[in-house]
Structures are given as C-alpha cells and as structure tokens.
Coordinates of C-alpha atoms and ligand atoms in Angstrom, one line a residue:
M1 CA -13.0 -36.4 -3.9
K2 CA -15.9 -38.7 -4.1
N3 CA -17.6 -36.0 -5.8
F4 CA -15.2 -35.6 -8.9
C5 CA -14.2 -39.2 -9.7
I6 CA -15.4 -41.2 -12.5
N7 CA -13.6 -44.3 -14.1
N8 CA -14.1 -45.9 -17.4
G9 CA -16.8 -47.9 -16.9
T10 CA -18.7 -44.6 -15.7
S11 CA -21.3 -43.5 -18.6
I12 CA -21.2 -40.1 -20.5
H13 CA -24.4 -39.8 -18.7
D14 CA -23.4 -40.4 -15.4
A15 CA -20.1 -38.3 -15.4
L16 CA -22.1 -35.4 -16.5
A17 CA -24.3 -35.9 -13.6
I18 CA -21.5 -35.5 -11.3
I19 CA -20.0 -32.2 -13.0
E20 CA -23.4 -31.1 -12.8
K21 CA -23.6 -32.0 -9.3
N22 CA -20.3 -30.9 -8.2
G23 CA -20.7 -27.5 -10.0
K24 CA -17.1 -27.2 -10.7
G25 CA -17.9 -27.7 -14.2
I26 CA -15.2 -31.0 -14.2
A27 CA -14.6 -34.4 -13.2
V28 CA -11.4 -36.7 -12.6
L29 CA -11.1 -40.1 -14.8
L30 CA -9.2 -42.6 -12.8
N31 CA -7.2 -45.0 -14.3
D32 CA -7.1 -48.8 -12.9
E33 CA -4.8 -48.4 -10.2
G34 CA -7.7 -45.2 -9.0
K35 CA -4.8 -43.0 -9.8
P36 CA -5.9 -39.5 -12.1
A37 CA -5.6 -40.4 -15.7
R38 CA -6.9 -36.8 -17.0
T39 CA -9.8 -34.1 -16.2
V40 CA -13.2 -34.2 -18.2
T41 CA -15.2 -31.1 -18.8
D42 CA -18.8 -31.3 -19.9
G43 CA -17.1 -29.9 -23.2
D44 CA -15.5 -33.3 -23.7
L45 CA -18.6 -35.4 -22.8
R46 CA -20.5 -33.1 -25.7
R47 CA -17.9 -33.9 -28.0
L48 CA -18.4 -37.5 -27.5
I49 CA -22.1 -37.1 -28.0
L50 CA -21.1 -35.4 -30.7
A51 CA -19.3 -38.0 -32.5
G52 CA -22.1 -40.5 -32.1
N53 CA -21.9 -41.6 -28.8
T54 CA -25.1 -42.1 -26.6
L55 CA -25.2 -41.2 -22.9
E56 CA -25.2 -44.8 -21.9
D57 CA -22.0 -45.4 -23.3
P58 CA -19.0 -45.2 -20.9
V59 CA -16.4 -42.6 -20.9
S60 CA -13.7 -45.0 -21.7
K61 CA -14.0 -43.3 -25.5
L62 CA -12.6 -40.6 -24.7
P63 CA -9.3 -39.6 -26.5
E64 CA -6.0 -40.1 -24.3
R65 CA -4.5 -37.7 -23.0
S66 CA -1.3 -36.9 -21.1
S67 CA -2.1 -36.8 -17.6
C68 CA -1.1 -33.2 -16.0
V69 CA -1.4 -33.4 -12.2
G70 CA 0.2 -31.4 -9.3
T71 CA 1.2 -32.0 -5.7
S72 CA -0.1 -30.2 -2.5
D73 CA 3.8 -28.9 -2.1
M74 CA 3.1 -26.8 -5.5
T75 CA 3.5 -23.0 -5.0
R76 CA 0.3 -21.2 -6.5
V77 CA 2.5 -19.7 -9.6
E78 CA 4.2 -23.0 -10.0
A79 CA 0.5 -24.7 -10.3
L80 CA -0.8 -21.8 -12.6
V81 CA 2.4 -22.0 -14.8
M82 CA 1.8 -26.0 -15.1
M83 CA -2.3 -25.2 -16.1
D84 CA -0.6 -22.7 -18.5
E85 CA 1.7 -25.2 -19.8
N86 CA -1.2 -27.6 -20.4
E87 CA -3.9 -25.2 -21.4
V88 CA -6.5 -26.5 -18.5
N89 CA -7.8 -24.7 -15.6
H90 CA -8.3 -27.5 -13.2
L91 CA -5.3 -29.2 -11.8
P92 CA -5.8 -32.4 -10.1
I93 CA -3.5 -32.6 -6.7
V94 CA -2.3 -36.0 -5.7
D95 CA -0.4 -37.3 -2.6
H96 CA 3.3 -39.2 -2.5
D97 CA 0.7 -42.2 -3.7
G98 CA -0.1 -40.5 -6.6
F99 CA -3.8 -40.4 -5.1
L100 CA -6.3 -37.3 -5.7
T101 CA -6.2 -35.2 -2.7
D102 CA -7.6 -31.8 -4.3
I103 CA -8.4 -30.2 -7.0
F104 CA -7.0 -26.7 -7.8
D105 CA -9.1 -24.1 -9.8
R106 CA -7.4 -21.4 -11.9
R107 CA -9.9 -18.6 -10.8
T108 CA -9.3 -19.2 -6.8
L109 CA -5.6 -19.9 -7.9
S110 CA -5.0 -16.7 -9.5
K111 CA -6.7 -14.0 -6.7
R112 CA -3.5 -12.0 -5.9
I113 CA -4.2 -10.4 -2.3
H114 CA -2.6 -6.5 -2.9
L115 CA -0.7 -4.7 -0.3
S116 CA -3.4 -2.1 -0.1
A117 CA -5.9 -1.9 -3.1
P118 CA -8.4 1.6 -3.7
H119 CA -11.5 1.2 -2.4
M120 CA -14.3 2.9 -3.4
G121 CA -17.1 4.4 -1.4
E122 CA -20.9 5.2 -2.5
F123 CA -20.5 8.6 -3.2
E124 CA -17.5 9.3 -5.1
K125 CA -19.6 8.3 -8.7
Q126 CA -22.4 11.2 -7.7
Y127 CA -19.6 13.9 -7.3
V128 CA -18.1 12.8 -10.3
E129 CA -21.2 12.7 -12.3
E130 CA -22.0 16.1 -11.1
A131 CA -18.9 17.5 -12.4
F132 CA -19.6 15.8 -15.5
E133 CA -23.5 17.6 -15.6
T134 CA -22.4 20.6 -15.4
N135 CA -19.3 20.4 -17.3
W136 CA -17.2 21.2 -14.9
I137 CA -14.1 19.1 -16.0
A138 CA -11.6 21.7 -16.0
P139 CA -9.5 23.7 -14.8
V140 CA -10.6 23.5 -10.8
G141 CA -14.4 24.1 -10.3
P142 CA -17.0 23.2 -7.0
N143 CA -15.6 20.1 -6.2
V144 CA -11.9 21.2 -5.7
D145 CA -13.4 24.4 -3.5
A146 CA -15.8 21.6 -1.5
F147 CA -13.0 19.3 -1.1
E148 CA -10.6 21.7 0.2
E149 CA -13.2 23.1 2.5
E150 CA -14.2 19.4 3.7
M151 CA -10.4 18.6 4.4
A152 CA -9.7 21.9 6.2
A153 CA -13.3 21.1 7.9
E154 CA -12.2 17.5 8.9
L155 CA -8.6 18.4 10.4
R156 CA -9.6 21.6 12.2
V157 CA -7.1 23.6 10.0
D158 CA -7.7 27.1 8.3
S159 CA -6.7 26.7 4.6
A160 CA -6.1 23.8 2.2
A161 CA -5.4 23.3 -1.5
A162 CA -5.8 20.7 -3.4
F163 CA -2.9 19.5 -6.0
S164 CA -2.2 17.1 -8.8
S165 CA -0.1 15.0 -5.9
G166 CA 1.5 14.7 -2.7
T167 CA 4.6 15.2 -4.1
A168 CA 3.8 18.4 -5.8
A169 CA 2.4 19.6 -2.5
I170 CA 5.8 19.2 -0.7
H171 CA 7.5 20.5 -3.6
L172 CA 4.8 23.6 -2.8
A173 CA 5.8 23.4 0.7
L174 CA 9.3 24.1 0.1
L175 CA 9.0 26.6 -2.7
V176 CA 6.5 29.0 -0.3
L177 CA 9.1 28.7 2.0
G178 CA 11.2 29.9 -0.2
I179 CA 14.0 27.1 0.0
K180 CA 16.3 27.1 -3.4
E181 CA 19.9 26.4 -4.4
G182 CA 22.6 25.5 -1.5
D183 CA 19.8 25.9 1.2
C184 CA 19.9 22.6 3.6
V185 CA 16.6 20.8 4.5
F186 CA 16.4 17.9 7.2
C187 CA 14.2 15.4 6.4
S188 CA 13.7 12.1 7.9
S189 CA 15.2 8.9 6.7
L190 CA 13.1 6.3 6.8
T191 CA 10.5 7.3 4.1
F192 CA 9.2 7.2 0.8
V193 CA 11.5 8.9 -2.1
A194 CA 8.9 11.3 -2.3
S195 CA 9.5 13.0 0.7
A196 CA 13.0 13.9 -0.3
N197 CA 13.3 14.3 -3.8
P198 CA 11.7 18.1 -4.2
I199 CA 14.9 19.3 -1.8
L200 CA 16.7 17.9 -5.0
Y201 CA 14.0 19.7 -7.3
Q202 CA 15.4 23.3 -5.7
N203 CA 19.0 22.3 -5.6
A204 CA 18.8 21.9 -1.8
E205 CA 21.1 19.7 0.0
P206 CA 19.1 17.5 2.2
V207 CA 20.2 16.2 5.4
F208 CA 18.8 12.7 6.8
I209 CA 17.6 12.2 10.3
D210 CA 16.9 8.5 11.8
S211 CA 14.1 7.4 13.4
E212 CA 13.2 6.7 16.9
P213 CA 12.8 3.1 18.0
D214 CA 9.1 4.0 19.7
S215 CA 7.5 5.3 16.7
W216 CA 9.9 4.5 14.3
N217 CA 9.6 8.2 13.0
M218 CA 11.9 11.0 13.3
S219 CA 14.3 10.6 16.6
P220 CA 14.5 14.0 18.7
V221 CA 17.7 13.1 20.0
A222 CA 19.1 12.8 16.3
L223 CA 17.3 16.0 15.3
E224 CA 18.8 17.7 18.4
R225 CA 22.4 16.9 17.3
A226 CA 21.9 17.6 13.8
L227 CA 20.7 21.2 14.8
S228 CA 23.3 22.1 17.2
E229 CA 26.1 20.6 14.8
A230 CA 24.2 22.6 12.0
K231 CA 24.3 25.7 14.2
K232 CA 27.8 25.2 14.7
Q233 CA 29.0 25.5 11.1
N234 CA 26.4 28.1 10.5
R235 CA 24.1 26.1 8.0
L236 CA 21.3 25.8 10.1
P237 CA 18.2 24.0 8.0
K238 CA 15.2 26.2 6.1
A239 CA 12.7 23.8 6.9
I240 CA 12.3 20.1 8.7
I241 CA 10.7 17.8 6.8
V242 CA 8.6 15.2 9.2
V243 CA 7.1 12.1 8.1
N244 CA 4.6 10.5 9.7
L245 CA 5.1 6.9 9.0
Y246 CA 2.9 4.0 7.7
G247 CA 0.1 6.0 9.3
Q248 CA 1.5 7.0 12.7
S249 CA 2.5 10.6 14.0
A250 CA 5.8 11.3 15.0
D251 CA 6.6 12.7 18.6
M252 CA 5.4 16.1 17.9
D253 CA 6.0 17.9 21.3
P254 CA 10.0 17.7 21.2
I255 CA 10.6 17.9 17.5
L256 CA 8.5 21.5 17.9
E257 CA 10.3 22.1 20.6
L258 CA 13.9 22.0 19.3
A259 CA 12.7 23.4 15.5
N260 CA 11.6 26.7 17.5
A261 CA 14.3 26.8 19.7
Y262 CA 16.1 26.9 16.2
D263 CA 13.6 29.1 14.6
V264 CA 13.5 26.5 11.7
P265 CA 9.7 26.2 10.3
V266 CA 8.7 22.2 10.1
V267 CA 6.9 20.7 7.5
E268 CA 4.5 17.6 7.6
D269 CA 4.7 14.7 5.3
A270 CA 1.2 13.1 6.5
A271 CA 0.9 11.7 3.1
E272 CA 0.7 8.2 4.9
S273 CA -1.4 9.5 8.0
L274 CA -4.2 11.3 7.4
G275 CA -7.0 11.5 10.0
A276 CA -4.4 9.7 12.4
K277 CA -3.9 11.6 15.7
Y278 CA -0.9 12.9 18.1
K279 CA -2.2 13.9 21.6
G280 CA -6.0 13.8 20.2
K281 CA -5.1 16.6 17.6
S282 CA -4.8 15.7 13.8
S283 CA -1.9 13.9 12.1
G284 CA -0.4 16.7 9.8
T285 CA -1.5 19.8 11.6
F286 CA 1.6 20.3 13.4
G287 CA 4.0 21.9 11.1
L288 CA 4.1 25.5 9.6
L289 CA 2.5 23.0 6.5
G290 CA 1.1 19.7 6.3
V291 CA 1.0 17.3 3.3
Y292 CA -1.5 14.7 2.3
S293 CA -1.3 12.1 -0.3
F294 CA -4.6 10.7 -2.5
N295 CA -2.0 8.1 -4.4
G296 CA -3.9 4.9 -5.3
N297 CA -2.4 3.1 -2.4
K298 CA -3.2 5.7 -0.1
I299 CA -5.9 5.1 2.8
I300 CA -7.9 7.3 0.7
T301 CA -7.5 7.8 -2.7
T302 CA -8.3 10.3 -5.5
S303 CA -6.3 7.6 -8.2
G304 CA -3.5 10.5 -7.9
G305 CA -3.6 13.8 -5.8
G306 CA -2.4 15.6 -2.8
M307 CA -3.2 18.6 -0.5
L308 CA -1.6 21.2 1.7
V309 CA -2.7 22.5 4.4
S310 CA -2.0 25.5 6.9
D311 CA -3.0 27.7 9.5
D312 CA -1.4 30.6 7.4
P313 CA -3.8 31.1 4.7
D314 CA -1.4 33.4 3.1
L315 CA 1.2 30.4 2.3
I316 CA -2.0 28.4 1.1
A317 CA -2.5 31.3 -1.7
K318 CA 1.1 31.4 -2.2
A319 CA 1.1 27.8 -3.3
K320 CA -1.9 28.0 -5.3
F321 CA -0.8 30.9 -7.3
L322 CA 2.5 29.1 -7.8
S323 CA 0.8 25.8 -8.6
T324 CA -1.4 27.4 -11.7
Q325 CA 1.9 28.8 -13.5
A326 CA 2.2 32.2 -11.1
R327 CA -0.6 33.7 -13.4
E328 CA -0.5 37.3 -11.8
Q329 CA -4.0 38.8 -11.4
E330 CA -4.0 40.7 -14.9
V331 CA -6.5 40.2 -17.9
H332 CA -3.8 39.4 -20.1
Y333 CA -1.2 36.6 -19.0
E334 CA 1.5 38.6 -17.0
H335 CA 4.3 36.4 -15.3
K336 CA 7.0 37.8 -13.1
E337 CA 8.2 34.2 -11.2
V338 CA 8.5 30.8 -12.2
G339 CA 4.9 28.6 -12.2
Y340 CA 4.0 24.8 -12.2
N341 CA 0.8 23.1 -13.5
Y342 CA 0.2 20.8 -10.5
R343 CA -3.4 21.9 -9.4
M344 CA -6.1 18.9 -8.7
S345 CA -8.8 18.2 -11.3
N346 CA -12.4 18.9 -10.6
I347 CA -13.3 15.4 -11.6
L348 CA -10.8 13.8 -9.2
A349 CA -11.9 16.0 -6.4
G350 CA -15.2 14.5 -6.5
V351 CA -13.8 11.1 -6.0
G352 CA -11.6 12.7 -3.0
R353 CA -14.9 14.1 -1.3
G354 CA -16.5 10.9 -1.5
Q355 CA -13.7 9.1 0.0
L356 CA -13.2 11.6 2.8
R357 CA -16.9 10.2 3.6
V358 CA -15.7 7.0 4.4
L359 CA -12.4 8.1 6.0
S360 CA -13.3 7.3 9.5
E361 CA -14.7 3.9 8.3
R362 CA -11.1 3.2 6.3
I363 CA -9.6 3.7 9.7
K364 CA -11.5 1.4 12.1
Q365 CA -11.0 -0.9 9.0
R366 CA -7.6 -0.4 8.8
R367 CA -7.3 -1.0 13.0
R368 CA -9.3 -3.6 12.9
L369 CA -6.9 -5.7 10.1
F370 CA -3.6 -4.9 12.2
E371 CA -5.5 -6.5 15.5
A372 CA -6.6 -9.5 13.6
Y373 CA -2.9 -9.6 12.3
H374 CA -1.6 -9.1 15.9
E375 CA -4.2 -11.8 17.2
A376 CA -2.9 -14.4 14.7
F377 CA 0.6 -14.0 15.6
K378 CA 0.4 -13.4 19.5
D379 CA 2.3 -16.6 20.2
W380 CA 4.8 -16.2 17.8
P381 CA 7.6 -14.0 19.5
E382 CA 9.6 -13.7 16.5
I383 CA 7.5 -10.8 15.0
T384 CA 7.0 -7.6 16.7
W385 CA 4.8 -5.2 15.4
M386 CA 5.1 -1.6 14.8
P387 CA 4.5 0.0 17.9
E388 CA 1.8 2.8 18.9
P389 CA 2.8 4.9 21.9
D390 CA 0.3 6.1 24.1
W391 CA 0.0 9.9 22.7
S392 CA -0.5 8.4 18.9
F393 CA -3.9 7.2 17.1
S394 CA -2.0 5.5 14.0
N395 CA -4.8 4.9 10.9
R396 CA -2.3 1.6 10.5
W397 CA -2.4 2.6 6.9
L398 CA -0.1 -0.4 6.9
S399 CA -0.1 -3.5 9.2
V400 CA 4.0 -3.8 9.5
C401 CA 5.8 -5.9 11.7
T402 CA 10.0 -6.9 12.0
I403 CA 11.0 -10.3 12.3
N404 CA 13.4 -10.7 15.1
K405 CA 17.0 -11.7 14.0
D406 CA 17.9 -12.7 17.5
T407 CA 15.3 -15.2 17.9
S408 CA 14.5 -16.3 14.2
D409 CA 16.4 -17.0 11.0
V410 CA 13.7 -16.1 8.9
D411 CA 15.0 -14.3 6.0
V412 CA 12.3 -11.3 5.3
R413 CA 13.4 -11.1 1.4
K414 CA 13.0 -15.1 1.2
L415 CA 9.7 -14.8 2.9
M416 CA 8.4 -11.9 0.9
H417 CA 9.8 -14.0 -2.2
A418 CA 8.0 -17.2 -0.9
L419 CA 4.5 -15.0 -0.2
S420 CA 4.8 -13.2 -3.8
Q421 CA 5.2 -17.0 -5.1
E422 CA 1.2 -17.6 -3.3
M423 CA -0.1 -14.5 -5.1
I424 CA 0.5 -12.6 -2.1
E425 CA 2.2 -9.0 -1.9
L426 CA 4.4 -8.2 1.1
R427 CA 6.5 -5.5 0.8
P428 CA 10.0 -4.4 3.0
V429 CA 9.8 -1.1 4.9
W430 CA 11.3 1.7 2.9
K431 CA 14.6 1.5 2.3
P432 CA 16.2 4.7 4.0
M433 CA 17.2 7.8 2.5
H434 CA 21.1 7.9 3.2
L435 CA 21.5 4.7 2.1
Q436 CA 19.8 5.2 -1.5
P437 CA 22.8 6.0 -4.2
L438 CA 20.6 8.7 -5.2
F439 CA 21.7 10.6 -1.6
R440 CA 25.2 9.0 -1.3
D441 CA 26.6 12.3 -0.4
A442 CA 23.9 13.7 2.0
A443 CA 24.9 13.5 5.8
Y444 CA 23.1 11.7 8.2
F445 CA 22.5 11.7 11.9
P446 CA 21.7 7.9 13.1
H447 CA 19.4 7.9 16.8
S448 CA 22.4 6.2 18.4
N449 CA 25.8 4.5 17.9
T450 CA 23.2 2.2 15.9
S451 CA 20.9 3.6 13.3
I452 CA 17.5 2.4 13.4
S453 CA 16.1 2.9 10.4
D454 CA 18.5 0.3 8.7
A455 CA 17.8 -2.1 11.4
L456 CA 13.8 -1.3 10.4
Y457 CA 14.9 -2.4 6.5
E458 CA 16.4 -5.2 7.1
T459 CA 13.7 -6.8 9.5
G460 CA 10.6 -5.2 8.3
M461 CA 7.7 -6.0 6.2
C462 CA 4.4 -4.6 5.4
L463 CA 1.4 -6.9 5.2
P464 CA -1.5 -6.8 2.9
S465 CA -3.4 -4.2 4.4
G466 CA -6.2 -3.1 2.0
T467 CA -9.7 -2.4 3.4
S468 CA -12.2 -4.7 1.0
M469 CA -10.0 -7.6 1.9
T470 CA -12.2 -10.8 3.3
D471 CA -11.8 -12.3 6.2
D472 CA -10.8 -15.6 4.4
E473 CA -8.0 -13.8 2.3
I474 CA -6.9 -12.5 6.1
D475 CA -6.7 -16.1 6.9
R476 CA -4.9 -17.2 3.5
V477 CA -2.4 -14.3 4.4
T478 CA -1.3 -15.2 8.1
E479 CA -1.4 -18.8 7.5
T480 CA 0.8 -18.9 4.1
I481 CA 2.8 -16.6 6.3
K482 CA 3.3 -19.3 9.3
Q483 CA 3.4 -22.4 6.7
K484 CA 6.6 -20.3 5.2
M485 CA 8.0 -19.2 8.7
R486 CA 8.1 -22.8 10.1
S487 CA 9.5 -24.4 6.6
Ligands
PLP1 C1 2.9 8.3 -0.7 C2 4.1 9.3 -0.2 C3 4.1 10.7 -1.0 C4 3.9 10.7 -2.5 O1 3.2 10.9 -2.6 P1 2.1 10.9 -3.8 O2 1.0 11.5 -4.0 O3 2.5 9.8 -4.5 O4 2.6 12.0 -4.8 C5 5.1 11.2 -0.3 N1 5.7 10.7 1.5 C6 5.2 9.8 1.8 C7 5.8 8.9 2.7 C8 4.3 8.9 0.9 O5 4.1 7.5 1.3

C-alpha cells in the first residue's frame, strides 16, 4: 500500500509522482494517526496548482473531504453503492484498526460474471457482410440454405430447417405431427418452459414425466408407468417431448423402445445439447424430429433462432411451409390452412454459420471449464456434479451441481444471492413444470416414490459457464463460492 500513501507533508510534486508510478490515478492521504483521510486524484492536485500553489507546496492545502472508507468484508455491491453515494471511483479499504489494507476501484469491482454470455468467432461478420453486399437481408436467402445444409451435415441428418426460435421449432414439430386441441402430449418436467408452452399453443394437454438420477433427464421408469396408465385410459399421447438437459442427452434407447412399443413419435428438445452425443451419435437426432436453439445464452447463438431436423424430408418441408404463412404454390396468394411467420432471417443465419464453425471448440472449452470447477471443489463432498453416464458425451452447456442437504446446511438460494452481491450470476436448476402454476392441472409421473426433479430443483445450481471466461474469473467464482459456503 506504500505506493499509494501520502501525508500532509508530501509535496504536490511527490504526490503526482506517486500517482504516476502506481498507475491507478490515485493516492490516499493519511492523517496524523496514519489512517486514510481522503483519496487524492491528479485532478485534485492540478486544481491546487491552478489555484496558485507551486509543485513544492505540501498537499495539506487540499480542501477537507469526508473520508469514505470500506472494509474488506463488504460485498462488491455494497462497495459500489458506497462509491456511488460518495461520487468516487476508488474506495480505500481499512482493517479493524482503521489502517489502509487495499483500494477497490470501480472498474474492477463492477465486472460482472454472467451465466453464459455470447462468444463470437472470426467468421460471423464475414457471412453477415456477404448478406449486406448482396442485399440479401430478407427473406431467407443463401445463408439460410447453407446454415441448414451445414447443420444437417454436422448432425448427419437428412433435413434441417432454420426458424426464428427454438420455441417456434418445437411448435412446428407439434404442428407437423398434427397435434390439436384435446390431444395429450408427454414432456420432461425438468426443463425450461419453452419445451412445454407449444403444447398449450395447440390447446393440447401436457403430462409431465420426472427425471432419473443418472442423467437428470426423462426417466424411462416413469415414462413406462405413464404410457401404460394412458393406454388403460385409452388416452395415449400424440407425442413425447424428450428434453436433453444442460447439454446432456437423455437415455434414448429405453425411451425409444417404449415409444416404439406404444407407437408414439418422439420430439427431442435438444435446445441445450447441440454437439452432445448419445452412444457416439448426435443428440437431437434420435427422435422423429429434433429441435435446437440459438438463443443468446446457448452454446452457439444467432442472437435468437432455432432449427428443426429430421430424417423425414417431408416433415421438414411441411414445417417450412407452415412457417411461411402456409402459402400455397400459386402465383396469387392462396391459403388453405393457418400459417405462421417463423422463418429465420438471412442475416442471423450468417451469424449461425460462423458460430457453427467454432462449435467443437466451444464444447472443448465448456468441458474444460466443468473440469476446472470439478477440480476446484474436489475436497468438498457436500457438492455433487451433474453426472455424465458412460453412454453420454455432454457439451456441458452449463456446469451444474447440487449441494448435499445431508452433509451441508448451506441454503442454495442464499448462496446464489450472496454470489449476486459479488457480481457473479448463478441460477437455480429449472423449476420443474409440474410445480409451475401454469401447469397446475397437469398430470405428473415421478421416477419413484420420490420426485427426482423436485430434489434437483431444491438443491441444484448452475455456475457461470461462458466460454469467454478468463482463468482469473474462474478463480473468482470458485474462491467466492468457497468463501460464502464457509461463512
Ligand atoms: C432455450 C430453450 C428452448 C427455447 O429456445 P428459444 O430459442 O429460446 O425459443 C427450449 N427448450 C429448452 C430446454 C431450452 O433451454
């Protein structure tokens, strides 16, 4: 701290030299007891000179200012509030006895660590510029065609169609399967609401299926019970929406076996699992239809967008037709059924093409980040990480863990709040659909006597997982979590 301290006897010249040397644009004036009296910027010193002082005059001529100091146990948010109130950009930090131990600066302190920030590569701009140069802004266009072809090749599926969002793609999947009012649709309960909302768009009736503990995804055991129950009531679902959570495939073999046995088509919500594998094959390509999302926080993004894939080209053609106002092949505008405006723009498809080129790199980075968290908490038995069964290759879209209630009294909600006070964004695991007021009337089939998704929701948290995070930021996250868990 010596590089920052001046006292009333220090000359303006020496004070300026200290500020120059420490590179922070600031010095701390200590009083006779050696405790911080005020901060001094080079602006303060320049004003002294403009007021007629010479460089040799002491800084004691500075006007008095209320000393605003913080303590090291303050949160970042508290320190920032104090800086705002005192209109300063630097805050001297003192120990119990009032002596200077640190200086917080606004720029460093206000750096927020986000859950999953977009991370652009080198080529997105080039594809978007091509769209501008050829004035192919809308509708559709060569980037859309190429993005669809590139996705289909990457995933080894027959056909792909790009839409305005993952939610639109799920809605179109239900539409091409002919799901209508009164039909029943099964859906994983532990998911983001976008998986299930399209069921309501069709005025169909959702039934929610619990997770199993090994993958956190749809429990084949619960699914089997739900199907046999539905069969008894002669109300088999028209589709099963299987969600691949946080970048990990569900256990597709037993799920597909059941779906085939009851002759129900599967729609895979792979919004979070692009690039993940199940037994070596791409997640999202097991169902009759698969859905991906390019929303801003997903592993790759077009700022907003989605994709529907299938090995049945007729289903994809039908989805494209419905997504462009269901316009018949006539010169005039001829319409026989309800259509939607769900197509992806040629500009955004350009962003998607660039992002697709860095997908494998992003997966490596997300997996490496997960490993770093895993390693940092290896001596913390109260933390359990989202498992990856041996049939799974997860893209680790988000690094997710649970806090073991038997061995820890850390309250996950309080922990997340404490981290937010340190400008670190953590999120709870999705609140299951069967617990949502929106779906209060829907049936629910738990894995066993206890509901797995309820427990994951209560004890789970998603850590910052952006691929542009630096090693220092990763350390900041792990150290802050440890510190808050200990206290
Ligand atoms: C993000 C997400 C969606 C929705 O995708 P959008 O592109 O945001 O509409 C659907 N399902 C799951 C599981 C998601 O995480």
